[in-house]
Amino acid sequence: MLTQPTSTETPWLDRIVIRYLVKADLPALEWNGEYRHFRRLYQDVYQNYSLGRAVMWVADLPGVELVGQLFIQLASSLPEGSNSVVPREKAYIYGFRVKPAYRGFGLGTRMMQFVEDDLRYRGFPWVCLNVSQENSGARRLYERLGYHVVSAEPGRWAYIDDQGRRQDVHEPAWRMEKELGPRDGKPLAEDRRRLTDNRPVEDPGPAQPGLGRHELHDAPINSRQDS
């Protein structure tokens, strides 16, 4: 039986702040060069974020580093490689990663629960995501959180890397969905207070659902293992 570590075993976990990304955070998304090839992609996502078409969340360990990230496309056509469309009442999660040293302690679960609560707050009754068919660990996490596989996706998409070169990706994925249900009026109060307290003034702020349609062809579709 799996058990979560106590706060005394992971004192850093209680210091994590889940907050909106700000422009100054963009270099940190490259993970010391590991994801430098996504530099332009992150800039494009930030542009959509500033226009109210997406939301960018980060898990911040203050004074240390950003340890996780999660993006949400709001009420839009699905990005890359999909023939389907996300209805306006569905939000689409993608670009979800937690740094390896911080996995296995419940942070990924906490981030997912936080953003789901935020989506309820915004009025979204459904959320969907794609997960690599080879990433069984991430799929188990999502199933544990109540997501169900609804279809197979070809996982073909492309992006322009930091050198200006087109990169074609083929990563077959499972489409998973979850019904969020009605808002219960009890958001994650403590995290929401900390979010408000730590929101920088240059943050474009939360977008409202249903602000038009947008196709983002250069967004990564598959969530990474992050539990």
mmCIF file of C-alpha atoms in Angstrom:
data_model
loop_
_atom_site.group_PDB
_atom_site.id
_atom_site.type_symbol
_atom_site.label_atom_id
_atom_site.label_comp_id
_atom_site.label_asym_id
_atom_site.label_seq_id
_atom_site.Cartn_x
_atom_site.Cartn_y
_atom_site.Cartn_z
ATOM 1 C CA MET A 1 0.000 0.000 0.000
ATOM 2 C CA LEU A 2 1.354 3.403 -1.005
ATOM 3 C CA THR A 3 1.446 6.096 1.644
ATOM 4 C CA GLN A 4 2.189 9.787 1.338
ATOM 5 C CA PRO A 5 5.172 11.094 3.291
ATOM 6 C CA THR A 6 4.494 13.275 6.294
ATOM 7 C CA SER A 7 5.280 16.969 6.360
ATOM 8 C CA THR A 8 8.250 16.268 8.643
ATOM 9 C CA GLU A 9 9.740 14.039 5.938
ATOM 10 C CA THR A 10 9.153 16.613 3.197
ATOM 11 C CA PRO A 11 9.225 20.057 4.825
ATOM 12 C CA TRP A 12 9.652 21.660 1.399
ATOM 13 C CA LEU A 13 6.183 20.458 0.350
ATOM 14 C CA ASP A 14 4.458 22.783 2.794
ATOM 15 C CA ARG A 15 6.403 25.722 1.336
ATOM 16 C CA ILE A 16 5.212 25.138 -2.231
ATOM 17 C CA VAL A 17 3.122 27.963 -3.693
ATOM 18 C CA ILE A 18 0.983 27.213 -6.737
ATOM 19 C CA ARG A 19 0.639 30.500 -8.569
ATOM 20 C CA TYR A 20 0.201 32.116 -11.955
ATOM 21 C CA LEU A 21 3.301 32.235 -14.122
ATOM 22 C CA VAL A 22 4.762 35.650 -14.874
ATOM 23 C CA LYS A 23 6.945 36.568 -17.836
ATOM 24 C CA ALA A 24 10.111 36.501 -15.732
ATOM 25 C CA ASP A 25 9.448 32.795 -15.087
ATOM 26 C CA LEU A 26 9.735 31.781 -18.749
ATOM 27 C CA PRO A 27 13.480 30.951 -18.678
ATOM 28 C CA ALA A 28 12.919 28.650 -15.695
ATOM 29 C CA LEU A 29 10.544 26.523 -17.790
ATOM 30 C CA GLU A 30 13.578 25.390 -19.777
ATOM 31 C CA TRP A 31 14.830 23.378 -16.783
ATOM 32 C CA ASN A 32 18.477 24.446 -17.089
ATOM 33 C CA GLY A 33 18.522 23.734 -20.807
ATOM 34 C CA GLU A 34 16.669 20.406 -20.888
ATOM 35 C CA TYR A 35 13.640 22.031 -22.528
ATOM 36 C CA ARG A 36 15.400 24.910 -24.260
ATOM 37 C CA HIS A 37 14.067 23.597 -27.569
ATOM 38 C CA PHE A 38 10.575 24.608 -26.352
ATOM 39 C CA ARG A 39 11.579 28.252 -25.828
ATOM 40 C CA ARG A 40 9.476 29.632 -28.680
ATOM 41 C CA LEU A 41 6.604 27.361 -27.785
ATOM 42 C CA TYR A 42 6.547 28.715 -24.223
ATOM 43 C CA GLN A 43 6.576 32.253 -25.575
ATOM 44 C CA ASP A 44 3.587 31.435 -27.783
ATOM 45 C CA VAL A 45 1.706 29.928 -24.854
ATOM 46 C CA TYR A 46 2.454 33.041 -22.810
ATOM 47 C CA GLN A 47 1.063 35.205 -25.602
ATOM 48 C CA ASN A 48 -2.180 33.221 -25.518
ATOM 49 C CA TYR A 49 -2.158 33.494 -21.743
ATOM 50 C CA SER A 50 -1.882 37.268 -21.914
ATOM 51 C CA LEU A 51 -4.803 37.312 -24.372
ATOM 52 C CA GLY A 52 -7.019 35.284 -22.044
ATOM 53 C CA ARG A 53 -6.951 32.102 -24.104
ATOM 54 C CA ALA A 54 -4.832 30.022 -21.742
ATOM 55 C CA VAL A 55 -3.689 29.805 -18.143
ATOM 56 C CA MET A 56 -0.132 29.041 -17.033
ATOM 57 C CA TRP A 57 0.458 27.696 -13.528
ATOM 58 C CA VAL A 58 3.736 27.006 -11.762
ATOM 59 C CA ALA A 59 4.638 25.311 -8.495
ATOM 60 C CA ASP A 60 7.150 27.583 -6.820
ATOM 61 C CA LEU A 61 9.492 26.592 -3.992
ATOM 62 C CA PRO A 62 10.310 30.126 -2.819
ATOM 63 C CA GLY A 63 13.985 30.950 -2.722
ATOM 64 C CA VAL A 64 14.875 27.706 -4.495
ATOM 65 C CA GLU A 65 13.293 27.154 -7.924
ATOM 66 C CA LEU A 66 10.161 26.446 -9.902
ATOM 67 C CA VAL A 67 9.521 22.738 -9.454
ATOM 68 C CA GLY A 68 6.429 22.188 -11.574
ATOM 69 C CA GLN A 69 4.308 23.637 -14.344
ATOM 70 C CA LEU A 70 0.880 23.101 -15.881
ATOM 71 C CA PHE A 71 -0.843 24.870 -18.765
ATOM 72 C CA ILE A 72 -4.542 25.054 -19.579
ATOM 73 C CA GLN A 73 -6.144 25.875 -22.908
ATOM 74 C CA LEU A 74 -9.546 27.423 -22.336
ATOM 75 C CA ALA A 75 -12.567 26.676 -24.542
ATOM 76 C CA SER A 76 -10.671 26.282 -27.799
ATOM 77 C CA SER A 77 -9.843 23.910 -30.595
ATOM 78 C CA LEU A 78 -7.393 21.308 -29.411
ATOM 79 C CA PRO A 79 -3.755 21.927 -30.178
ATOM 80 C CA GLU A 80 -1.589 19.806 -32.459
ATOM 81 C CA GLY A 81 -2.410 16.529 -34.059
ATOM 82 C CA SER A 82 -6.062 16.152 -33.143
ATOM 83 C CA ASN A 83 -9.074 16.002 -35.401
ATOM 84 C CA SER A 84 -11.491 16.731 -32.593
ATOM 85 C CA VAL A 85 -12.535 19.962 -30.958
ATOM 86 C CA VAL A 86 -12.811 20.802 -27.293
ATOM 87 C CA PRO A 87 -16.344 22.084 -26.643
ATOM 88 C CA ARG A 88 -16.572 25.441 -24.993
ATOM 89 C CA GLU A 89 -17.476 23.837 -21.664
ATOM 90 C CA LYS A 90 -14.237 21.814 -21.576
ATOM 91 C CA ALA A 91 -10.763 22.940 -20.590
ATOM 92 C CA TYR A 92 -7.643 21.181 -21.868
ATOM 93 C CA ILE A 93 -4.638 20.481 -19.624
ATOM 94 C CA TYR A 94 -1.193 20.096 -21.181
ATOM 95 C CA GLY A 95 2.499 20.792 -20.584
ATOM 96 C CA PHE A 96 2.244 19.280 -17.092
ATOM 97 C CA ARG A 97 5.622 18.476 -15.538
ATOM 98 C CA VAL A 98 7.163 18.154 -12.105
ATOM 99 C CA LYS A 99 10.940 18.075 -11.730
ATOM 100 C CA PRO A 100 12.230 14.541 -11.061
ATOM 101 C CA ALA A 101 13.613 15.310 -7.595
ATOM 102 C CA TYR A 102 10.133 16.406 -6.462
ATOM 103 C CA ARG A 103 8.109 13.508 -7.837
ATOM 104 C CA GLY A 104 6.512 10.839 -5.718
ATOM 105 C CA PHE A 105 5.563 13.150 -2.834
ATOM 106 C CA GLY A 106 2.052 14.115 -3.903
ATOM 107 C CA LEU A 107 2.903 17.432 -5.546
ATOM 108 C CA GLY A 108 1.498 16.393 -8.918
ATOM 109 C CA THR A 109 -1.756 15.369 -7.275
ATOM 110 C CA ARG A 110 -1.903 18.642 -5.351
ATOM 111 C CA MET A 111 -1.375 20.662 -8.537
ATOM 112 C CA MET A 112 -4.079 18.756 -10.412
ATOM 113 C CA GLN A 113 -6.560 19.175 -7.578
ATOM 114 C CA PHE A 114 -5.747 22.865 -7.347
ATOM 115 C CA VAL A 115 -6.284 23.594 -11.038
ATOM 116 C CA GLU A 116 -9.436 21.478 -11.131
ATOM 117 C CA ASP A 117 -10.814 23.571 -8.298
ATOM 118 C CA ASP A 118 -9.890 26.710 -10.214
ATOM 119 C CA LEU A 119 -11.652 25.401 -13.331
ATOM 120 C CA ARG A 120 -14.799 24.771 -11.283
ATOM 121 C CA TYR A 121 -14.469 28.319 -10.007
ATOM 122 C CA ARG A 122 -14.367 29.492 -13.650
ATOM 123 C CA GLY A 123 -17.439 27.448 -14.514
ATOM 124 C CA PHE A 124 -15.951 24.545 -16.469
ATOM 125 C CA PRO A 125 -17.824 21.268 -15.832
ATOM 126 C CA TRP A 126 -15.359 19.144 -17.846
ATOM 127 C CA VAL A 127 -11.596 18.890 -18.261
ATOM 128 C CA CYS A 128 -9.586 16.763 -20.683
ATOM 129 C CA LEU A 129 -5.954 15.942 -21.386
ATOM 130 C CA ASN A 130 -3.764 13.657 -23.475
ATOM 131 C CA VAL A 131 -1.229 11.286 -21.973
ATOM 132 C CA SER A 132 1.405 9.310 -23.848
ATOM 133 C CA GLN A 133 0.421 5.698 -24.394
ATOM 134 C CA GLU A 134 3.878 4.779 -23.103
ATOM 135 C CA ASN A 135 3.515 6.758 -19.881
ATOM 136 C CA SER A 136 1.698 4.243 -17.701
ATOM 137 C CA GLY A 137 2.679 6.055 -14.501
ATOM 138 C CA ALA A 138 0.978 9.284 -15.526
ATOM 139 C CA ARG A 139 -2.077 7.391 -16.726
ATOM 140 C CA ARG A 140 -2.387 5.703 -13.333
ATOM 141 C CA LEU A 141 -2.182 9.088 -11.639
ATOM 142 C CA TYR A 142 -4.981 10.500 -13.777
ATOM 143 C CA GLU A 143 -7.135 7.408 -13.298
ATOM 144 C CA ARG A 144 -6.657 7.733 -9.560
ATOM 145 C CA LEU A 145 -7.881 11.332 -9.863
ATOM 146 C CA GLY A 146 -11.020 10.238 -11.722
ATOM 147 C CA TYR A 147 -10.019 10.585 -15.390
ATOM 148 C CA HIS A 148 -11.177 8.021 -17.932
ATOM 149 C CA VAL A 149 -9.813 7.119 -21.360
ATOM 150 C CA VAL A 150 -12.286 8.128 -24.055
ATOM 151 C CA SER A 151 -10.239 7.694 -27.241
ATOM 152 C CA ALA A 152 -6.841 7.163 -28.798
ATOM 153 C CA GLU A 153 -5.070 10.154 -30.331
ATOM 154 C CA PRO A 154 -2.474 9.979 -33.145
ATOM 155 C CA GLY A 155 -0.221 12.385 -31.269
ATOM 156 C CA ARG A 156 1.225 14.037 -34.365
ATOM 157 C CA TRP A 157 2.225 17.651 -33.873
ATOM 158 C CA ALA A 158 5.046 20.042 -34.657
ATOM 159 C CA TYR A 159 6.817 22.997 -33.121
ATOM 160 C CA ILE A 160 9.592 25.450 -33.988
ATOM 161 C CA ASP A 161 12.616 24.970 -31.754
ATOM 162 C CA ASP A 162 14.893 27.632 -30.297
ATOM 163 C CA GLN A 163 17.061 27.480 -33.445
ATOM 164 C CA GLY A 164 14.116 28.175 -35.743
ATOM 165 C CA ARG A 165 13.867 24.615 -37.022
ATOM 166 C CA ARG A 166 10.626 22.712 -37.387
ATOM 167 C CA GLN A 167 10.436 19.597 -35.229
ATOM 168 C CA ASP A 168 7.832 16.945 -36.020
ATOM 169 C CA VAL A 169 6.646 14.751 -33.168
ATOM 170 C CA HIS A 170 4.779 11.452 -33.217
ATOM 171 C CA GLU A 171 3.723 10.387 -29.724
ATOM 172 C CA PRO A 172 0.496 8.324 -29.697
ATOM 173 C CA ALA A 173 -1.645 9.301 -26.744
ATOM 174 C CA TRP A 174 -4.768 8.467 -24.814
ATOM 175 C CA ARG A 175 -7.429 11.157 -24.525
ATOM 176 C CA MET A 176 -8.693 11.264 -20.963
ATOM 177 C CA GLU A 177 -11.599 13.247 -19.562
ATOM 178 C CA LYS A 178 -13.113 14.030 -16.210
ATOM 179 C CA GLU A 179 -16.411 15.565 -15.218
ATOM 180 C CA LEU A 180 -15.639 18.193 -12.611
ATOM 181 C CA GLY A 181 -19.193 18.577 -11.437
ATOM 182 C CA PRO A 182 -20.734 21.706 -9.952
ATOM 183 C CA ARG A 183 -18.713 24.060 -7.864
ATOM 184 C CA ASP A 184 -19.264 23.269 -4.202
ATOM 185 C CA GLY A 185 -18.480 26.760 -2.975
ATOM 186 C CA LYS A 186 -15.465 25.565 -1.019
ATOM 187 C CA PRO A 187 -12.316 26.191 -3.065
ATOM 188 C CA LEU A 188 -8.877 25.390 -1.696
ATOM 189 C CA ALA A 189 -9.007 28.367 0.617
ATOM 190 C CA GLU A 190 -5.469 28.275 1.959
ATOM 191 C CA ASP A 191 -3.835 27.767 -1.427
ATOM 192 C CA ARG A 192 -6.112 30.390 -2.969
ATOM 193 C CA ARG A 193 -5.125 32.873 -0.262
ATOM 194 C CA ARG A 194 -1.443 32.170 -0.888
ATOM 195 C CA LEU A 195 -2.022 32.479 -4.626
ATOM 196 C CA THR A 196 -3.623 35.897 -4.176
ATOM 197 C CA ASP A 197 -0.881 37.029 -1.819
ATOM 198 C CA ASN A 198 1.826 35.996 -4.284
ATOM 199 C CA ARG A 199 0.301 37.196 -7.524
ATOM 200 C CA PRO A 200 2.698 39.679 -9.162
ATOM 201 C CA VAL A 201 1.296 42.872 -10.643
ATOM 202 C CA GLU A 202 2.516 42.084 -14.162
ATOM 203 C CA ASP A 203 0.516 38.858 -14.242
ATOM 204 C CA PRO A 204 -2.209 39.062 -16.916
ATOM 205 C CA GLY A 205 -4.559 37.343 -14.493
ATOM 206 C CA PRO A 206 -7.084 34.568 -14.922
ATOM 207 C CA ALA A 207 -8.878 34.427 -18.238
ATOM 208 C CA GLN A 208 -12.614 33.923 -18.372
ATOM 209 C CA PRO A 209 -14.066 30.870 -20.081
ATOM 210 C CA GLY A 210 -15.454 31.235 -23.567
ATOM 211 C CA LEU A 211 -13.242 34.053 -24.844
ATOM 212 C CA GLY A 212 -13.203 32.933 -28.431
ATOM 213 C CA ARG A 213 -11.535 30.125 -30.340
ATOM 214 C CA HIS A 214 -7.841 29.666 -31.013
ATOM 215 C CA GLU A 215 -5.735 26.918 -32.491
ATOM 216 C CA LEU A 216 -2.328 26.528 -30.908
ATOM 217 C CA HIS A 217 -0.436 24.170 -33.213
ATOM 218 C CA ASP A 218 2.839 24.292 -31.343
ATOM 219 C CA ALA A 219 1.769 23.057 -27.915
ATOM 220 C CA PRO A 220 2.943 19.770 -26.414
ATOM 221 C CA ILE A 221 -0.014 17.462 -25.884
ATOM 222 C CA ASN A 222 1.142 14.730 -23.572
ATOM 223 C CA SER A 223 1.370 15.054 -19.834
ATOM 224 C CA ARG A 224 4.488 13.731 -18.146
ATOM 225 C CA GLN A 225 4.670 11.484 -15.115
ATOM 226 C CA ASP A 226 4.541 13.747 -12.129
ATOM 227 C CA SER A 227 2.953 12.036 -9.166
#
